[in-house]
XYZ file of C-alpha atoms in Angstrom:
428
model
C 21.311 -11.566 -19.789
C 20.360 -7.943 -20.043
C 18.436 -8.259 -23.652
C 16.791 -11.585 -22.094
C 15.379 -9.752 -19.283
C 14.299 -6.615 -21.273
C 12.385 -9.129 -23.508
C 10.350 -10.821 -20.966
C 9.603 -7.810 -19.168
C 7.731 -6.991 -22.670
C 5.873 -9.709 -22.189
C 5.327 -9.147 -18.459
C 4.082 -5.790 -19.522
C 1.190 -7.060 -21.618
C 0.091 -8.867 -19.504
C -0.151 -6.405 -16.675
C -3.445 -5.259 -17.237
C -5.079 -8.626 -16.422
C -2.418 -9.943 -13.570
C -2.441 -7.189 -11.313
C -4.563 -3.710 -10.124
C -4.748 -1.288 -12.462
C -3.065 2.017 -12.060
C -5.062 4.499 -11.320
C -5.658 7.541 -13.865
C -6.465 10.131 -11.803
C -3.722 12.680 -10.919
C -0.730 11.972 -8.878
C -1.455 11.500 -5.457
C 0.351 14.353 -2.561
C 2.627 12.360 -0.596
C 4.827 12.777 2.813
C 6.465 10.244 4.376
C 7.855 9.692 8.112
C 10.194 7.162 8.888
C 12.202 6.207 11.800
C 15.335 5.742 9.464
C 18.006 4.732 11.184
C 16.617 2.600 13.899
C 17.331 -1.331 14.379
C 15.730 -2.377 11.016
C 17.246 -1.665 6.977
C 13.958 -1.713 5.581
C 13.133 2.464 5.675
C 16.483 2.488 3.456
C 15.379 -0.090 0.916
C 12.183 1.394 0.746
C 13.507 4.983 0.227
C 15.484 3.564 -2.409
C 12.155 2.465 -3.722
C 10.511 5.443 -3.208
C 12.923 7.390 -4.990
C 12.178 5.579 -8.206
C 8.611 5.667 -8.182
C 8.612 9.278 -7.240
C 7.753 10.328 -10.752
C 4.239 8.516 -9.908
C 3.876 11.203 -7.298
C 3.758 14.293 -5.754
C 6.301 13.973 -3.228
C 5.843 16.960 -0.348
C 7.869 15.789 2.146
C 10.348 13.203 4.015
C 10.146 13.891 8.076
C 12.471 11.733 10.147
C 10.633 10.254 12.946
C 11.577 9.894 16.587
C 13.392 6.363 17.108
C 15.275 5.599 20.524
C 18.168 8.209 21.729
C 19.327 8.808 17.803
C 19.421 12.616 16.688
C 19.634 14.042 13.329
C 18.238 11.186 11.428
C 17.363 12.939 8.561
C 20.862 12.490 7.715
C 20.162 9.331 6.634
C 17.556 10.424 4.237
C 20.005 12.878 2.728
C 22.662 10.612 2.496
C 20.171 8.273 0.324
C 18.999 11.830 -1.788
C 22.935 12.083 -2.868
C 22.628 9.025 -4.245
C 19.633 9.717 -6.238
C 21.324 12.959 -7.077
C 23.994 10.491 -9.423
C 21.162 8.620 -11.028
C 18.856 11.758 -11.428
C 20.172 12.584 -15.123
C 19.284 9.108 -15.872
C 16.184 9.526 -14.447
C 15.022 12.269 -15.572
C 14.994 11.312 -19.265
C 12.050 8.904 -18.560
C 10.135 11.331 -17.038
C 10.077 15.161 -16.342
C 8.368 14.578 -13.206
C 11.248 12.908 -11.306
C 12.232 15.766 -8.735
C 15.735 17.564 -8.448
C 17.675 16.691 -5.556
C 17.583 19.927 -4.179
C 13.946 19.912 -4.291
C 14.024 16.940 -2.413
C 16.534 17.684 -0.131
C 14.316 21.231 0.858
C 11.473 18.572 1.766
C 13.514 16.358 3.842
C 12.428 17.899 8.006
C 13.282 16.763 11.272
C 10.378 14.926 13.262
C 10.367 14.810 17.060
C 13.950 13.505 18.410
C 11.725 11.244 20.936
C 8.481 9.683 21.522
C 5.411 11.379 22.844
C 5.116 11.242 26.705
C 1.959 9.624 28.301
C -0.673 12.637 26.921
C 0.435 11.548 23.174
C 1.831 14.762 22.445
C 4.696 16.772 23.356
C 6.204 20.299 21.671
C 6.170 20.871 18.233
C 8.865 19.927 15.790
C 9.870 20.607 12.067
C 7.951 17.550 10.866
C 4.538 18.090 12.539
C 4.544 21.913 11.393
C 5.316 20.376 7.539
C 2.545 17.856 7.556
C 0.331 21.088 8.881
C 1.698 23.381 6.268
C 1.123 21.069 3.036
C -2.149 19.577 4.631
C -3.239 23.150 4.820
C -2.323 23.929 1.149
C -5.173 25.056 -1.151
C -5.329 21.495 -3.301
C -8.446 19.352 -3.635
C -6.308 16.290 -2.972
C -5.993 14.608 -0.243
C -2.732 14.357 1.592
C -1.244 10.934 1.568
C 0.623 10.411 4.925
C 2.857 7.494 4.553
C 3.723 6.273 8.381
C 6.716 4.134 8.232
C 8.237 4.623 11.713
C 6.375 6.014 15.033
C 3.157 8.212 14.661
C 3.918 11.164 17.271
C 4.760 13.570 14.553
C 0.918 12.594 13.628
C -0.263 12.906 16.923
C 1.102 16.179 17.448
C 0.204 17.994 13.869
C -3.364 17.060 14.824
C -3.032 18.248 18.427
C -1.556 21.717 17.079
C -4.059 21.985 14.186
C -6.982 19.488 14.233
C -9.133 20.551 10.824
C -6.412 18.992 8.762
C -7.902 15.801 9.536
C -10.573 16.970 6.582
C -7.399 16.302 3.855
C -4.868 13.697 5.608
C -5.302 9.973 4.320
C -3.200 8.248 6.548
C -1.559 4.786 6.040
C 0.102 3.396 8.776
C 3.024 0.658 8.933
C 1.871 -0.582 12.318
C 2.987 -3.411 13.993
C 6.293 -2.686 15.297
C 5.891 0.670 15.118
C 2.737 1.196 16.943
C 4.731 -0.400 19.939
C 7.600 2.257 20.023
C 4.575 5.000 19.939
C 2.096 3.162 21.426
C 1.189 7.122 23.891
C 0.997 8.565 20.025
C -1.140 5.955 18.804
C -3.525 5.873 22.112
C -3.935 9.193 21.903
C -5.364 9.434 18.068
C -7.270 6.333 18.718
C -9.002 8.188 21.700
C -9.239 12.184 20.523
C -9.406 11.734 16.433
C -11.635 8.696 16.049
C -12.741 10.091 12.538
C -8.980 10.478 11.050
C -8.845 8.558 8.148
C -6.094 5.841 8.573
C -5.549 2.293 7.326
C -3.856 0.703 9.900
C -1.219 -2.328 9.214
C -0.430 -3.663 11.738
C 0.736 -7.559 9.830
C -0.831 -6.967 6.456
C 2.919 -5.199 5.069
C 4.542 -8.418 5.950
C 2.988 -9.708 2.755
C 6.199 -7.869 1.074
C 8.716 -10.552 1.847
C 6.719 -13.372 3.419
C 4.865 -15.810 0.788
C 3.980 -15.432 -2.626
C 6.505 -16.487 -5.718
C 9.624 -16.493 -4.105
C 11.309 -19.281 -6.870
C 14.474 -18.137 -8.420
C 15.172 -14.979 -9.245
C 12.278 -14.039 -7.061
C 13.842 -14.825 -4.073
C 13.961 -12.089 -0.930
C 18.222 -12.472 -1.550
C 18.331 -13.211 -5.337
C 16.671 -10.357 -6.447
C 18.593 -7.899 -4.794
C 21.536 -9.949 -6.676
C 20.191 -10.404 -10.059
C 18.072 -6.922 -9.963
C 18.966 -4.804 -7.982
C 22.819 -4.866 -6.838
C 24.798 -2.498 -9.739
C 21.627 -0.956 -10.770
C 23.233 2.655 -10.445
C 24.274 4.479 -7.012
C 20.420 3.887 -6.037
C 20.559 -0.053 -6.373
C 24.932 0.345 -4.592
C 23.123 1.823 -1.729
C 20.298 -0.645 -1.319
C 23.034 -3.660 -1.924
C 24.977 -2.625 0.588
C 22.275 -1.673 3.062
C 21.474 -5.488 3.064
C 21.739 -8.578 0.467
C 18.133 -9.450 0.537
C 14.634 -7.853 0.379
C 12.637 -6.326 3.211
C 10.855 -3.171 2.015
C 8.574 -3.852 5.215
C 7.301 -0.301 4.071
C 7.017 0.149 0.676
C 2.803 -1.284 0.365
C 2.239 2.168 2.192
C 3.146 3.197 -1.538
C 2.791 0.296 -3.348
C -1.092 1.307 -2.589
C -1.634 4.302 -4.213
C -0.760 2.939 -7.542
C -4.035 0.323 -7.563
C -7.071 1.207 -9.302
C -9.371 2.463 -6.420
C -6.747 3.588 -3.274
C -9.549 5.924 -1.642
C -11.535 2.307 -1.100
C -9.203 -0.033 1.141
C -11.592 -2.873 0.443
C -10.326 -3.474 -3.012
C -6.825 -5.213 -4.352
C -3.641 -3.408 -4.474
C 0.007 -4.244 -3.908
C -0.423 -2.740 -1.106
C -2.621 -4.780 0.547
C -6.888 -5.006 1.257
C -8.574 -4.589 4.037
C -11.537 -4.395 6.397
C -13.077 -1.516 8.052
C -12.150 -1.774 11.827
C -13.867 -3.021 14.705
C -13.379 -0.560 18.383
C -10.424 -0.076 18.712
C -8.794 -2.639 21.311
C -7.697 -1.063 24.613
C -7.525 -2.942 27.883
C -6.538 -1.144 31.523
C -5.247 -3.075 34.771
C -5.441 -1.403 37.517
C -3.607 -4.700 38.761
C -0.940 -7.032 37.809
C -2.018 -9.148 35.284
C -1.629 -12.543 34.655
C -1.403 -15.143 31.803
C -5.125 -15.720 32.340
C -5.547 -12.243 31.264
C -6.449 -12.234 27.394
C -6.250 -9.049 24.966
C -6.076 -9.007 21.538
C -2.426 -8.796 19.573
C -1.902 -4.800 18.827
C -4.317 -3.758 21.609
C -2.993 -0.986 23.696
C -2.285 -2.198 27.146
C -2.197 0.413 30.239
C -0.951 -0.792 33.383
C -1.537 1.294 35.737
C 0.546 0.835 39.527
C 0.062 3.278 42.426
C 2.792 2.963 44.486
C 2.879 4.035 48.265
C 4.779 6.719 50.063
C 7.070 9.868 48.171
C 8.374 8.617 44.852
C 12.212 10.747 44.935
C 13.427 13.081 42.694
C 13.554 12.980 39.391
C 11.822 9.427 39.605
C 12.169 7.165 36.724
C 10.365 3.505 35.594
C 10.774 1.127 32.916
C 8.727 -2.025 31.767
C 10.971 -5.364 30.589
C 8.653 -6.658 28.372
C 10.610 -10.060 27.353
C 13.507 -8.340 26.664
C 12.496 -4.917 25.248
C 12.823 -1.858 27.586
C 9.934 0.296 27.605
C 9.331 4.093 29.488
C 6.536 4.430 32.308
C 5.056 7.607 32.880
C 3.810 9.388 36.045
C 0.110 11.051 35.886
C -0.696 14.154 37.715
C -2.187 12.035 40.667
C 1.118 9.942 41.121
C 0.449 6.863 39.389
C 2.355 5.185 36.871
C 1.603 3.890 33.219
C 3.127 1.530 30.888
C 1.453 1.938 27.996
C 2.580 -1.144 25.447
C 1.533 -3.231 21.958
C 2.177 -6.865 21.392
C 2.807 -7.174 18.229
C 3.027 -11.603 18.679
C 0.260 -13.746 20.031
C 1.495 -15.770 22.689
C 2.043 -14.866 26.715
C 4.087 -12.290 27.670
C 5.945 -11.560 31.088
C 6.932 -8.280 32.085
C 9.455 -6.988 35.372
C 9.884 -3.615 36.397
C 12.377 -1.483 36.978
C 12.420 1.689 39.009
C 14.261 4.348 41.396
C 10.696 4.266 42.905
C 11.390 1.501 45.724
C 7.406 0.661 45.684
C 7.706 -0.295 41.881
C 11.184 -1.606 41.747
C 11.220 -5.682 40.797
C 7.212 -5.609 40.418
C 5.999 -8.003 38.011
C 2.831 -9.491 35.876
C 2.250 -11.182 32.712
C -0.703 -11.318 29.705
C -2.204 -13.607 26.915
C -2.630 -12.079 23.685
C -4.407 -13.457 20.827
C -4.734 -12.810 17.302
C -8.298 -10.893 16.000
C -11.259 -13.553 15.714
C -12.391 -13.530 12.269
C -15.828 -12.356 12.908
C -14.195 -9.292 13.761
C -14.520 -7.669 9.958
C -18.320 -8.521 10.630
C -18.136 -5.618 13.300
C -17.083 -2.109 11.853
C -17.385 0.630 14.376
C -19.370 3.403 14.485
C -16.634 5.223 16.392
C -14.130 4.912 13.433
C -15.783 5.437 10.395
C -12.831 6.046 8.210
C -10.625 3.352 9.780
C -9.012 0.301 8.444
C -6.792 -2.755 9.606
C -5.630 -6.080 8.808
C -8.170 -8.723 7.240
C -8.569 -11.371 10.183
C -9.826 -13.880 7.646
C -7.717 -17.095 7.823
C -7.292 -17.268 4.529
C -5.900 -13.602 4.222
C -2.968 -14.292 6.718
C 0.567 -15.568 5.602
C 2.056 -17.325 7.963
C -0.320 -16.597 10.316
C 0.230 -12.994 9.805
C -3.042 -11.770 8.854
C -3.667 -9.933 5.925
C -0.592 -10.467 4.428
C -1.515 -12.877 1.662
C -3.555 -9.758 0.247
C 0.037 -8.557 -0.957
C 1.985 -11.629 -1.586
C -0.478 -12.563 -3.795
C 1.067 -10.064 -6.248
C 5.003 -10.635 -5.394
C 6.034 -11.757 -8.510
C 4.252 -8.504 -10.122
C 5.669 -5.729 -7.879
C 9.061 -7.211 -8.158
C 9.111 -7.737 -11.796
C 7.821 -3.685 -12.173
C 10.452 -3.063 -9.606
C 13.700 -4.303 -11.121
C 12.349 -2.442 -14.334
C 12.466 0.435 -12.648
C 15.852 -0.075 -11.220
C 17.387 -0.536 -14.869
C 16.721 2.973 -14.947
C 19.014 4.192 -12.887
C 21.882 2.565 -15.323
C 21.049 4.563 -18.867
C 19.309 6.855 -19.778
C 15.926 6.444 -22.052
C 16.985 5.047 -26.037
């Protein structure tokens, strides 16, 4: 089965040139990463697994551990991941000189914020925000590639703390999700660093594991059987992390290998996409209702000013559907619940609160996917900022954008499991 395999991917290799982006030839791109490993979802380990193998393709500076719910110390889990790397790394090595050591990589592994930014977007600094300051500040004509695969506060507070990296940060941004758990972070870039340069995904990564060539061995659960399980203590550790394929992160790097990565416009595995329009943002200063409409990944602030003395040490959450979210009090007493749908359809929301005039209030909202004629409206105000293609025909099942990486499953799987048969012997 083995000698079968290593004679198609011959052929699959030929054929490369014409089936998929080129790789680009300039030098290896910088690279940090931020993940909120450890959370609710497997995919950060699969795609550090991922990342690990490729990481002779890069310069990898750094792996920060984003905040993620009441968790501490997640960059355990990176490390844990590292050791196994550390048992393929002799393997490894011998196809390249540019894999790095596992000490090297464990000496880049840093601690982001241990939770999310407040309501300004920005809290104290942490080990993660000072890295992605330090290497952004390094004297390399590069650009630093900031690979977002959890919450953005670490983000939002190396560019409070030190704004003129913005110059060399190229930022790609696993939205979605994410931009709801740090949805303060988020608000806050999107209102004081309108010029960052970001691609923001908020549905486009889904293309990963949704669509495409998913027949036999292709399949999200077969190929982790046939390719990936026994593949050395790298593909152990993904197996047993989960039997089938997420990698809901890996386009962030999947991108950097097509032909052109500093234009978004053009194919990748990593997805296409369209400059953005103004950034949605929609206020009540009421309770909304279902006939209220905002667009899907618009940040939503209600607002509530509640009458009489709040008491000490006052505290407020949103129930949106059945996800808990923090409110935040403003220097004039009123409250904020700052949230992202990430689904269109109408939501209904309850809160709950020590502050009697808030306790058991309630509301509701409509959101809808981007109109298509959306791409046809870049901003001014973000001139270096990119999202999701709202183009019907982009979206997999209905996610939009998403077909712009499905498109080339079959491709980034096939290079994949080739790259996971290193991790079992070493180059002949």
């Amino acid at each position: 089965m083995k000698a079968s395999f290593l004679f198609s991917l011959g052929a699959f290799t030929a054929l490369l040139a014409t089936s998929c982006p080129a790789a680009p030839s300039n030098p290896r791109p910088r690279v940090i990463v931020s993940s909120d490993i450890g959370g609710t979802d497997f995919d950060d380990f699969q795609s550090f697994v991922h990342l690990l193998v490729y990481a002779d393709r890069i310069d990898l500076e750094g792996m920060i551990a984003s905040p993620w719910g009441a968790a501490r110390n997640r960059q355990e889990n990176i490390l844990k991941i590292v050791d196994a790397y550390a048992k393929d790394y002799p393997n490894l090595r011998t196809y390249s000189d540019h894999y790095p050591a596992p000490d090297t990589l464990r000496g880049l592994t840093k601690q982001g914020g241990l939770d999310s930014a407040g309501l300004r977007g920005w809290g104290e600094r942490t080990e993660g925000s000072d890295w992605i300051i330090r290497c952004a500040q390094r004297d390399d004509p590069r650009p630093l590639w900031l690979l977002v695969w959890g919450g953005i506060d670490d983000l939002a507070q190396a560019l409070h703390d030190e704004p003129s990296i913005k110059a060399k940060l190229h930022v790609y941004f696993i939205g979605g999700p994410n931009k709801k758990w740090s949805a303060t972070a988020y608000d806050y870039i999107a209102r004081e660093h309108r010029d960052l340069w970001i691609i923001e995904a908020n549905a486009t990564y889904r293309g990963w594991f949704l669509g495409g060539n998913q027949t036999g061995d292709l399949a999200n659960a077969a190929f982790v059987r046939e390719h990936v399980k026994g593949r050395g203590a790298l593909g152990a550790y993904f197996a047993t992390i989960a039997d089938k394929i997420k990698m809901g992160d890996t386009p962030s790097l999947a991108y950097l290998f097509g032909a052109t990565p500093e234009n978004p416009a053009t194919d990748s595995w990593g997805g296409r996409f369209v400059r953005a329009w103004d950034r949605p943002r929609a206020v009540f200063d009421r309770a909304p209702t279902a006939a209220d409409v905002v667009e899907t990944y618009a940040i939503i602030d209600l607002v509530y000013r509640p009458t009489g003395p709040a008491p000490a040490g006052a505290q407020a959450n949103l129930v949106l559907e059945w996800q808990t979210f923090a409110g935040f009090a403003d220097d004039a007493g009123a409250w904020h619940f700052v949230v992202s749908p990430k689904d269109a359809k109408t939501w209904t929301y309850t809160l709950q609160s020590t502050v009697p005039g808030l306790d058991g209030l309630s509301g509701g909202f409509t959101t809808q996917m981007p109109a298509p004629e959306r791409a046809r409206q870049p901003s001014t105000l973000y001139p270096h900022w990119w999202t999701d293609d709202p183009d019907p025909a982009a979206a997999e099942s209905r996610e939009p954008g998403a077909r712009h990486i499905s498109r080339w499953r079959e491709d980034f799987l096939r290079d994949f499991a080739a790259r996971m048969l290193r991790c079992t012997s070493p180059r002949s």
